[in-house]
Amino acid sequence: MSLKTLGAKIFAGIVHKQTQKWATNPVATQERVFKELLAKAKETEFGKDHGFDTIQTYADYAAKVPVRDYEGLKYYVEKVVHGEADILWPGKPLYFAKTSGTTSGAKYIPLTKESMPFHIQAARNAILSYVHETGKADFVDGKMIFLQGSPELDEKHGVKFGRLSGIVAHYVPAYLQKNRMPSWETNIIDDWETKVDAIVGETINEDMTVISGIPSWVQMYFEKLHQKAGKPVGEIFKNFNLFIYGGVNYEPYRAKFEKLIGRMVDSIELFPASEGFFAYQDSQTEKGMLLLLNSGIFYEFIKADEFFTQNPRRYTIGEVELSVNYVLILSTNAGLWAYNIGDTVAFTSIAPYRVVVTGRVKHYISAFGEHVIGKEVETALEQAMEGTEVRINEFTVAPQITPESGLPYHEWLIEFENEPKDMDAFALKIDAAMRKQNVYYDDLIVGKVLRTLIITKVAKNGFQEYMKSIGKLGGQNKLPRLSNDRKIADYFK
């Protein structure tokens, strides 16, 4: 056992004990975070505008601070972007994480000296949690890669900005610097396809033990490795045994990955975003990710089916229920207040609090009142594939409201690796799984408002070409699992 491996195991035990302290006291932990946030920000412009110095209870806060999305907070954010201090949080931020919004154009999410360490700490603790539970730590002696955006940063009014993954790349601990790949020169390549080719060239002869990134883009990397070496990834990298991912559900990709790798590998799911690092998988046996209640974020939750009603009730951590779909609301030490990040979650456990990401509040299908969410379509496809040789590369779902003939339907656009022998029977299996999960969808089928879903095959690399056409190939960009319109579907017509 190397010194680095031994050190990882000892450190993992220490971090586990620290985690247990707050995880077993969730309500008190969140109350402390809540009070600290208000005390710190009461002299900011936002704090003065919303009477932070008079807020005594959470009820006061909910009454004074309405839920906002980026558009709602943009007045304050633009002041920060233009160089003003003490607006949302004391002083100026360290960075802006630049993201692309659908209605706001470019979004600039502040990262402060208080919030930045938690992004790094959470990623580290996810790995240490895995080490503590499994006892596996030999991977720390091998090479590690995270497929990410460019670490080159621009600057606005003295504050640097770039993609979150690029910013985080500047914070890799010294003890991992020699293990990290790819090189800086490769990491700053803008064109994603060129970049992946360069990463393949750099890594193919290395002892890769940990590979991390969004599954769809890691899949591209694996396919290029396989093409170049002519053998499974697991043979190229004999000590590769840990895949770390976030951003999308891994399950639709799992069968394809295992084929590309040639064997099963352990995986860790993360839930990071520019607005904060919210959760990570802390168990290889329990479902869901541990919600990070001690990371400078105060959480509120609104039931998704009530979100668009007038004045929906806001819940705190001690009030949530299992298996309910909630919109995630944040107040953070980066100066976001009652902020709707757009993600929806459901709790799989309340001792400790673990969540699964169920989708996006704006990514749903309800053209007929069916309220279909991302988690439902992923689960339906997963169940339909179970016990079959069917493999998929990518998929998305859209409503077809005005078909040329017959009743409307949900159109499933699927890029297959291995097609089902009977496409109609496969579609019926997906449809049956959807009807079991979603009573509204079932009612529409029974009532002959909708017909059963229809599958449209997408050509190999079709979704990659689509993402390239809209300038979102690679990095942290993700294909929406479903849409309430046909913008994506019509691209393939």
Coordinates of C-alpha atoms in Angstrom, one line a residue:
M1 CA 0.0 0.0 0.0
S2 CA 1.4 3.4 -1.0
L3 CA 1.6 6.3 1.3
K4 CA -0.9 8.1 -0.8
T5 CA -3.3 5.2 -0.6
L6 CA -2.9 5.0 3.2
G7 CA -3.3 8.7 3.5
A8 CA -6.6 8.6 1.5
K9 CA -8.0 5.9 3.8
I10 CA -7.1 7.9 7.0
F11 CA -8.5 11.1 5.6
A12 CA -11.7 9.3 4.4
G13 CA -12.4 8.2 8.0
I14 CA -11.9 11.7 9.3
V15 CA -14.3 13.2 6.7
H16 CA -16.9 10.5 7.3
K17 CA -17.0 11.5 11.0
Q18 CA -17.3 15.2 10.2
T19 CA -20.1 14.4 7.7
Q20 CA -22.0 12.3 10.2
K21 CA -22.1 15.3 12.7
W22 CA -24.2 17.5 10.4
A23 CA -26.0 14.7 8.5
T24 CA -27.5 13.4 11.8
N25 CA -28.6 16.9 12.8
P26 CA -30.2 18.2 9.6
V27 CA -32.7 20.8 10.9
A28 CA -30.3 22.4 13.3
T29 CA -27.6 22.5 10.6
Q30 CA -29.9 24.3 8.2
E31 CA -31.0 26.7 10.9
R32 CA -27.4 27.6 11.6
V33 CA -26.7 28.1 7.9
F34 CA -29.8 30.3 7.5
K35 CA -28.8 32.6 10.3
E36 CA -25.2 32.8 9.2
L37 CA -26.3 33.8 5.7
L38 CA -28.6 36.6 6.9
A39 CA -26.1 37.9 9.3
K40 CA -23.4 38.1 6.7
A41 CA -25.5 39.8 4.0
K42 CA -27.6 42.2 6.1
E43 CA -25.5 45.2 5.0
T44 CA -25.6 44.4 1.3
E45 CA -27.9 46.3 -1.0
F46 CA -30.1 43.2 -1.4
G47 CA -30.1 42.7 2.4
K48 CA -31.2 46.3 3.0
D49 CA -33.8 46.2 0.3
H50 CA -35.4 43.1 1.9
G51 CA -35.0 44.0 5.6
F52 CA -32.6 41.3 6.6
D53 CA -31.9 43.1 9.9
T54 CA -35.6 42.6 10.9
I55 CA -35.9 39.0 9.9
Q56 CA -36.1 36.8 13.0
T57 CA -37.6 33.6 11.6
Y58 CA -37.9 31.6 8.4
A59 CA -41.5 32.7 8.1
D60 CA -40.2 36.3 8.1
Y61 CA -37.8 35.5 5.3
A62 CA -40.4 33.7 3.2
A63 CA -42.7 36.8 3.6
K64 CA -39.9 39.3 2.6
V65 CA -37.9 37.5 0.0
P66 CA -39.9 36.1 -3.0
V67 CA -38.8 33.2 -5.1
R68 CA -36.9 34.4 -8.2
D69 CA -35.1 32.9 -11.1
Y70 CA -32.2 34.5 -12.9
E71 CA -34.4 37.0 -14.7
G72 CA -35.9 38.0 -11.3
L73 CA -32.5 38.6 -9.8
K74 CA -30.9 40.1 -12.9
Y75 CA -31.2 43.7 -11.6
Y76 CA -28.8 42.9 -8.8
V77 CA -26.6 40.5 -10.7
E78 CA -25.9 43.1 -13.4
K79 CA -24.7 45.6 -10.8
V80 CA -22.3 43.0 -9.6
V81 CA -21.1 42.2 -13.2
H82 CA -20.5 45.9 -13.7
G83 CA -18.1 46.0 -10.8
E84 CA -20.3 47.2 -7.9
A85 CA -19.5 45.8 -4.5
D86 CA -21.8 44.8 -1.6
I87 CA -24.8 44.1 -3.8
L88 CA -25.8 40.5 -3.2
W89 CA -22.9 39.4 -0.9
P90 CA -20.2 41.5 0.9
G91 CA -17.5 42.7 -1.4
K92 CA -17.0 41.4 -5.0
P93 CA -17.1 37.8 -6.1
L94 CA -14.0 35.9 -6.9
Y95 CA -15.4 34.6 -10.2
F96 CA -18.5 34.5 -12.4
A97 CA -19.5 31.1 -13.7
K98 CA -20.8 31.9 -17.2
T99 CA -23.7 29.7 -18.3
S100 CA -26.1 29.9 -21.3
G101 CA -29.7 30.6 -20.4
T102 CA -32.7 30.0 -22.6
T103 CA -34.4 33.4 -21.9
S104 CA -31.6 35.4 -20.4
G105 CA -28.8 34.9 -22.9
A106 CA -25.5 34.5 -21.1
K107 CA -25.9 34.1 -17.3
Y108 CA -23.3 35.2 -14.8
I109 CA -23.4 33.3 -11.6
P110 CA -21.2 34.7 -8.8
L111 CA -18.7 32.6 -7.0
T112 CA -17.4 34.1 -3.7
K113 CA -14.4 33.4 -1.5
E114 CA -17.0 31.8 0.9
S115 CA -18.7 29.6 -1.7
M116 CA -15.8 28.5 -3.8
P117 CA -14.2 26.2 -1.3
F118 CA -17.4 24.1 -1.0
H119 CA -17.3 23.3 -4.7
I120 CA -13.8 21.7 -4.2
Q121 CA -14.6 20.2 -0.9
A122 CA -17.7 18.4 -2.0
A123 CA -16.0 16.8 -5.0
R124 CA -13.2 15.6 -2.8
N125 CA -15.6 14.3 -0.1
A126 CA -17.6 12.3 -2.7
I127 CA -14.4 10.4 -3.5
L128 CA -13.4 10.0 0.2
S129 CA -16.9 8.8 1.0
Y130 CA -16.5 6.1 -1.6
V131 CA -13.0 5.2 -0.1
H132 CA -14.5 5.0 3.4
E133 CA -17.4 2.7 2.4
T134 CA -15.5 0.4 0.0
G135 CA -12.0 0.4 1.3
K136 CA -10.8 0.9 -2.3
A137 CA -8.1 3.6 -2.6
D138 CA -5.5 2.2 -5.0
F139 CA -6.9 4.4 -7.7
V140 CA -5.2 7.5 -6.2
D141 CA -1.9 6.2 -7.5
G142 CA -3.1 6.2 -11.1
K143 CA -4.1 8.8 -13.6
M144 CA -7.4 10.7 -13.4
I145 CA -9.3 12.6 -16.0
F146 CA -12.3 15.0 -16.0
L147 CA -13.7 15.9 -19.3
Q148 CA -14.4 19.6 -18.8
G149 CA -14.6 23.0 -20.3
S150 CA -11.5 25.2 -21.0
P151 CA -9.7 26.5 -17.9
E152 CA -8.9 29.7 -19.7
L153 CA -10.8 32.6 -18.1
D154 CA -11.8 36.1 -19.3
E155 CA -12.3 39.1 -17.1
K156 CA -15.0 41.7 -16.4
H157 CA -14.3 44.7 -14.2
G158 CA -11.6 42.9 -12.3
V159 CA -13.5 39.6 -11.9
K160 CA -12.5 36.6 -13.9
F161 CA -15.2 34.5 -15.5
G162 CA -15.6 31.2 -17.5
R163 CA -17.2 27.8 -17.3
L164 CA -17.5 26.4 -13.8
S165 CA -15.5 23.3 -14.7
G166 CA -12.8 25.5 -16.1
I167 CA -12.7 27.6 -12.9
V168 CA -12.6 24.4 -10.7
A169 CA -9.6 23.2 -12.8
H170 CA -7.6 25.9 -11.1
Y171 CA -8.2 24.4 -7.7
V172 CA -7.0 20.8 -8.2
P173 CA -5.0 19.9 -5.0
A174 CA -1.3 19.8 -5.3
Y175 CA -1.2 16.1 -4.4
L176 CA -3.3 15.3 -7.5
Q177 CA -1.5 17.6 -9.9
K178 CA 0.8 14.9 -11.2
N179 CA -2.1 12.5 -11.6
R180 CA -4.4 14.9 -13.5
M181 CA -5.0 14.6 -17.2
P182 CA -5.2 16.0 -19.8
S183 CA -2.5 18.6 -20.1
W184 CA -3.3 22.3 -19.9
E185 CA -2.5 22.7 -23.7
T186 CA -5.2 20.0 -24.5
N187 CA -7.7 21.3 -22.0
I188 CA -7.8 24.8 -23.5
I189 CA -8.7 23.5 -27.0
D190 CA -12.1 25.0 -27.9
D191 CA -13.4 22.6 -30.6
W192 CA -14.8 19.6 -28.7
E193 CA -14.1 17.0 -31.3
T194 CA -10.5 18.1 -31.7
K195 CA -10.1 18.2 -28.0
V196 CA -11.4 14.7 -27.5
D197 CA -9.0 13.4 -30.2
A198 CA -6.1 15.1 -28.4
I199 CA -7.2 13.6 -25.0
V200 CA -7.3 10.1 -26.6
G201 CA -3.8 10.6 -27.9
E202 CA -2.5 11.8 -24.5
T203 CA -4.3 9.1 -22.4
I204 CA -4.3 5.9 -24.4
N205 CA -0.9 4.7 -23.1
E206 CA -1.5 5.9 -19.5
D207 CA -2.6 4.1 -16.4
M208 CA -6.1 5.7 -16.2
T209 CA -7.9 4.7 -12.9
V210 CA -10.6 7.4 -12.6
I211 CA -12.6 8.9 -15.5
S212 CA -15.1 11.6 -14.9
G213 CA -17.6 13.7 -16.9
I214 CA -21.1 13.9 -18.3
P215 CA -21.9 10.4 -19.7
S216 CA -22.8 11.5 -23.2
W217 CA -19.4 13.1 -23.7
V218 CA -17.4 10.4 -21.9
Q219 CA -19.2 8.0 -24.3
M220 CA -17.6 9.9 -27.2
Y221 CA -14.2 9.6 -25.6
F222 CA -14.7 5.9 -25.0
E223 CA -15.8 5.3 -28.6
K224 CA -12.7 7.1 -30.0
L225 CA -10.5 5.1 -27.7
H226 CA -12.1 1.9 -28.9
Q227 CA -11.7 2.9 -32.5
K228 CA -8.0 3.7 -32.1
A229 CA -7.0 0.7 -30.0
G230 CA -9.4 -1.9 -31.4
K231 CA -10.2 -3.2 -27.9
P232 CA -12.5 -2.4 -24.9
V233 CA -11.6 0.5 -22.7
G234 CA -11.3 -1.9 -19.8
E235 CA -8.4 -3.6 -21.6
I236 CA -6.8 -0.3 -22.6
F237 CA -7.0 0.9 -18.9
K238 CA -6.7 -2.3 -16.9
N239 CA -6.9 -0.4 -13.6
F240 CA -9.8 1.7 -14.5
N241 CA -12.5 0.9 -11.9
L242 CA -14.2 4.2 -11.0
F243 CA -16.4 6.4 -13.2
I244 CA -17.6 9.7 -11.7
Y245 CA -20.4 11.6 -13.4
G246 CA -23.0 14.3 -13.0
G247 CA -25.5 16.3 -15.0
V248 CA -27.7 13.5 -16.3
N249 CA -29.0 10.1 -15.2
Y250 CA -26.4 7.4 -15.9
E251 CA -28.8 4.5 -16.2
P252 CA -29.8 4.9 -19.9
Y253 CA -26.1 4.9 -20.7
R254 CA -25.0 2.1 -18.4
A255 CA -25.5 -0.9 -20.7
K256 CA -23.6 0.9 -23.5
F257 CA -20.8 1.9 -21.2
E258 CA -20.4 -1.6 -19.9
K259 CA -20.1 -2.8 -23.5
L260 CA -17.5 -0.2 -24.3
I261 CA -15.6 -0.9 -21.1
G262 CA -16.0 -4.6 -21.4
R263 CA -16.8 -5.0 -17.7
M264 CA -18.6 -3.3 -14.8
V265 CA -17.0 -0.5 -12.9
D266 CA -18.1 1.4 -9.8
S267 CA -19.6 4.8 -10.2
I268 CA -20.2 7.9 -8.1
E269 CA -23.0 10.4 -9.0
L270 CA -22.5 14.1 -8.3
F271 CA -25.0 17.0 -8.3
P272 CA -22.9 20.1 -9.0
A273 CA -24.0 23.4 -10.7
S274 CA -22.7 26.9 -11.1
E275 CA -25.0 27.9 -8.2
G276 CA -23.5 25.4 -5.8
F277 CA -22.5 21.8 -5.2
F278 CA -25.7 20.3 -3.8
A279 CA -25.2 16.5 -3.3
Y280 CA -23.1 13.5 -4.0
Q281 CA -23.6 9.8 -3.9
D282 CA -22.4 8.6 -0.5
S283 CA -23.3 5.0 -0.8
Q284 CA -22.9 2.2 -3.3
T285 CA -25.9 0.4 -1.9
E286 CA -28.5 3.1 -1.1
K287 CA -30.4 5.0 -3.7
G288 CA -29.9 8.8 -4.0
M289 CA -27.3 11.4 -3.2
L290 CA -26.6 12.9 0.2
L291 CA -27.9 16.5 0.2
L292 CA -25.1 18.8 1.5
L293 CA -26.8 20.7 4.3
N294 CA -23.6 22.2 5.7
S295 CA -22.2 23.8 2.6
G296 CA -23.3 27.4 2.9
I297 CA -26.6 26.8 1.2
F298 CA -30.1 27.1 2.7
Y299 CA -32.6 24.9 0.9
E300 CA -36.3 25.5 0.3
F301 CA -38.6 23.2 -1.6
I302 CA -41.8 23.8 -3.6
K303 CA -44.0 20.9 -4.8
A304 CA -43.6 20.8 -8.5
D305 CA -47.3 20.3 -9.2
E306 CA -48.0 23.5 -7.2
F307 CA -45.1 25.6 -8.5
F308 CA -47.0 27.6 -11.1
T309 CA -49.9 28.3 -8.8
Q310 CA -50.2 31.6 -7.0
N311 CA -48.2 31.7 -3.8
P312 CA -47.2 28.0 -3.5
R313 CA -46.1 26.9 -0.1
R314 CA -42.3 26.8 0.5
Y315 CA -41.0 23.9 2.6
T316 CA -37.8 23.6 4.6
I317 CA -35.7 20.4 5.1
G318 CA -37.7 19.2 8.2
E319 CA -41.0 19.3 6.3
V320 CA -40.2 17.4 3.1
E321 CA -41.7 14.0 2.3
L322 CA -40.4 11.0 0.4
S323 CA -41.1 10.5 -3.3
V324 CA -42.6 14.0 -3.8
N325 CA -41.3 16.0 -6.8
Y326 CA -40.0 19.3 -5.5
V327 CA -38.5 22.4 -7.2
L328 CA -35.2 23.2 -5.6
I329 CA -34.9 26.8 -4.1
L330 CA -31.6 28.1 -2.9
S331 CA -30.1 30.9 -0.7
T332 CA -26.4 30.8 -0.8
N333 CA -23.1 32.3 0.4
A334 CA -22.5 33.5 -3.2
G335 CA -25.5 35.9 -2.8
L336 CA -28.4 34.0 -4.4
W337 CA -31.6 34.5 -2.5
A338 CA -34.7 32.3 -2.7
Y339 CA -33.3 31.4 -6.1
N340 CA -35.1 28.9 -8.4
I341 CA -32.3 27.0 -10.0
G342 CA -34.7 25.1 -12.3
D343 CA -34.0 21.6 -11.1
T344 CA -36.5 19.2 -9.6
V345 CA -35.6 16.6 -7.0
A346 CA -37.3 13.8 -5.0
F347 CA -36.2 12.5 -1.6
T348 CA -35.3 8.8 -1.4
S349 CA -34.3 9.0 2.3
I350 CA -34.8 11.4 5.2
A351 CA -32.3 9.8 7.5
P352 CA -30.0 11.0 6.1
Y353 CA -31.5 13.3 3.5
R354 CA -30.8 11.8 0.0
V355 CA -32.2 13.0 -3.3
V356 CA -32.5 12.0 -6.9
V357 CA -32.7 14.6 -9.7
T358 CA -36.0 14.2 -11.4
G359 CA -35.6 16.8 -14.1
R360 CA -36.0 20.4 -14.9
V361 CA -39.0 22.5 -14.0
K362 CA -39.0 23.8 -17.6
H363 CA -38.2 20.4 -19.2
Y364 CA -41.5 18.6 -19.1
I365 CA -44.3 17.6 -21.4
S366 CA -47.8 18.7 -20.5
A367 CA -49.3 19.5 -23.9
F368 CA -52.5 17.8 -22.7
G369 CA -52.1 18.1 -18.9
E370 CA -50.0 14.9 -18.5
H371 CA -47.2 16.5 -16.5
V372 CA -44.5 14.1 -17.7
I373 CA -41.1 14.7 -16.2
G374 CA -37.6 13.6 -17.0
K375 CA -37.3 10.9 -14.3
E376 CA -40.4 9.2 -15.7
V377 CA -39.1 8.9 -19.3
E378 CA -35.7 7.7 -18.1
T379 CA -37.3 5.1 -15.9
A380 CA -39.7 3.9 -18.6
L381 CA -36.8 3.4 -21.1
E382 CA -34.7 1.7 -18.5
Q383 CA -37.5 -0.8 -17.7
A384 CA -38.2 -1.5 -21.4
M385 CA -34.5 -2.3 -22.0
E386 CA -34.2 -4.6 -19.0
G387 CA -33.4 -8.1 -20.0
T388 CA -32.9 -7.2 -23.7
E389 CA -29.9 -6.6 -25.9
V390 CA -31.2 -3.1 -26.7
R391 CA -28.6 -0.3 -26.3
I392 CA -29.1 3.4 -26.8
N393 CA -26.7 6.3 -27.2
E394 CA -29.1 9.2 -26.6
F395 CA -32.8 10.1 -26.6
T396 CA -35.3 12.9 -26.2
V397 CA -39.1 13.1 -26.1
A398 CA -41.5 15.7 -27.6
P399 CA -45.2 16.0 -28.1
Q400 CA -46.8 15.7 -31.5
I401 CA -49.9 17.8 -31.2
T402 CA -50.9 18.0 -34.9
P403 CA -50.1 14.7 -36.6
E404 CA -50.9 14.3 -40.3
S405 CA -53.4 11.6 -39.3
G406 CA -54.8 10.0 -36.1
L407 CA -54.6 11.0 -32.5
P408 CA -51.7 13.1 -31.1
Y409 CA -48.9 11.3 -29.4
H410 CA -45.5 11.5 -27.6
E411 CA -42.6 11.1 -30.1
W412 CA -39.6 9.4 -28.7
L413 CA -36.5 10.2 -30.8
I414 CA -33.9 7.5 -30.0
E415 CA -30.4 7.0 -31.3
F416 CA -29.9 3.2 -30.9
E417 CA -26.7 1.3 -30.6
N418 CA -28.5 -2.0 -30.8
E419 CA -32.1 -1.8 -32.0
P420 CA -35.0 -3.9 -30.7
K421 CA -36.0 -6.8 -32.9
D422 CA -39.6 -5.6 -32.7
M423 CA -39.8 -1.8 -32.6
D424 CA -43.6 -1.7 -32.1
A425 CA -43.4 -4.1 -29.1
F426 CA -40.5 -2.1 -27.6
A427 CA -42.6 1.1 -27.9
L428 CA -45.5 -0.6 -26.2
K429 CA -43.2 -1.7 -23.3
I430 CA -42.1 1.9 -22.8
D431 CA -45.7 3.1 -23.1
A432 CA -46.9 0.6 -20.4
A433 CA -44.1 1.7 -18.1
M434 CA -45.1 5.4 -18.6
R435 CA -48.7 4.6 -17.9
K436 CA -47.8 2.9 -14.6
Q437 CA -45.8 5.9 -13.5
N438 CA -48.1 8.7 -14.6
V439 CA -51.8 8.5 -14.0
Y440 CA -52.5 11.6 -16.1
Y441 CA -50.8 10.0 -19.1
D442 CA -52.7 6.8 -18.5
D443 CA -56.0 8.7 -18.4
L444 CA -55.2 10.4 -21.7
I445 CA -54.4 7.0 -23.4
V446 CA -57.6 5.4 -21.9
G447 CA -59.7 8.4 -22.9
K448 CA -58.3 8.3 -26.5
V449 CA -57.0 11.8 -26.2
L450 CA -53.5 10.4 -27.0
R451 CA -52.4 7.3 -28.8
T452 CA -49.5 5.2 -27.6
L453 CA -46.1 6.7 -28.2
I454 CA -44.2 6.5 -31.5
I455 CA -40.4 5.9 -31.8
T456 CA -38.4 7.8 -34.4
K457 CA -34.9 6.5 -35.0
V458 CA -32.1 9.0 -35.1
A459 CA -29.0 8.3 -37.2
K460 CA -25.7 7.5 -35.5
N461 CA -24.2 10.6 -34.0
G462 CA -27.4 12.5 -34.9
F463 CA -27.7 14.1 -31.5
Q464 CA -24.0 15.1 -31.5
E465 CA -24.6 16.9 -34.8
Y466 CA -27.7 18.6 -33.3
M467 CA -25.7 19.8 -30.3
K468 CA -22.9 21.0 -32.6
S469 CA -25.5 22.9 -34.7
I470 CA -26.6 24.9 -31.7
G471 CA -23.0 25.5 -30.5
K472 CA -23.3 23.2 -27.4
L473 CA -21.1 20.2 -28.3
G474 CA -19.2 18.8 -25.3
G475 CA -18.3 20.4 -22.0
Q476 CA -21.1 20.6 -19.5
N477 CA -23.8 20.9 -22.1
K478 CA -26.7 18.3 -21.9
L479 CA -29.4 17.3 -24.3
P480 CA -32.8 17.9 -22.7
R481 CA -34.6 14.6 -22.0
L482 CA -37.9 16.1 -23.0
S483 CA -39.5 19.3 -24.2
N484 CA -42.9 20.7 -24.3
D485 CA -42.3 21.9 -27.8
R486 CA -40.9 20.5 -31.0
K487 CA -37.7 22.6 -31.5
I488 CA -35.4 19.5 -31.2
A489 CA -37.8 17.1 -32.8
D490 CA -38.3 19.3 -35.9
Y491 CA -34.5 19.4 -36.5
F492 CA -34.6 15.7 -37.4
K493 CA -37.5 16.1 -39.9

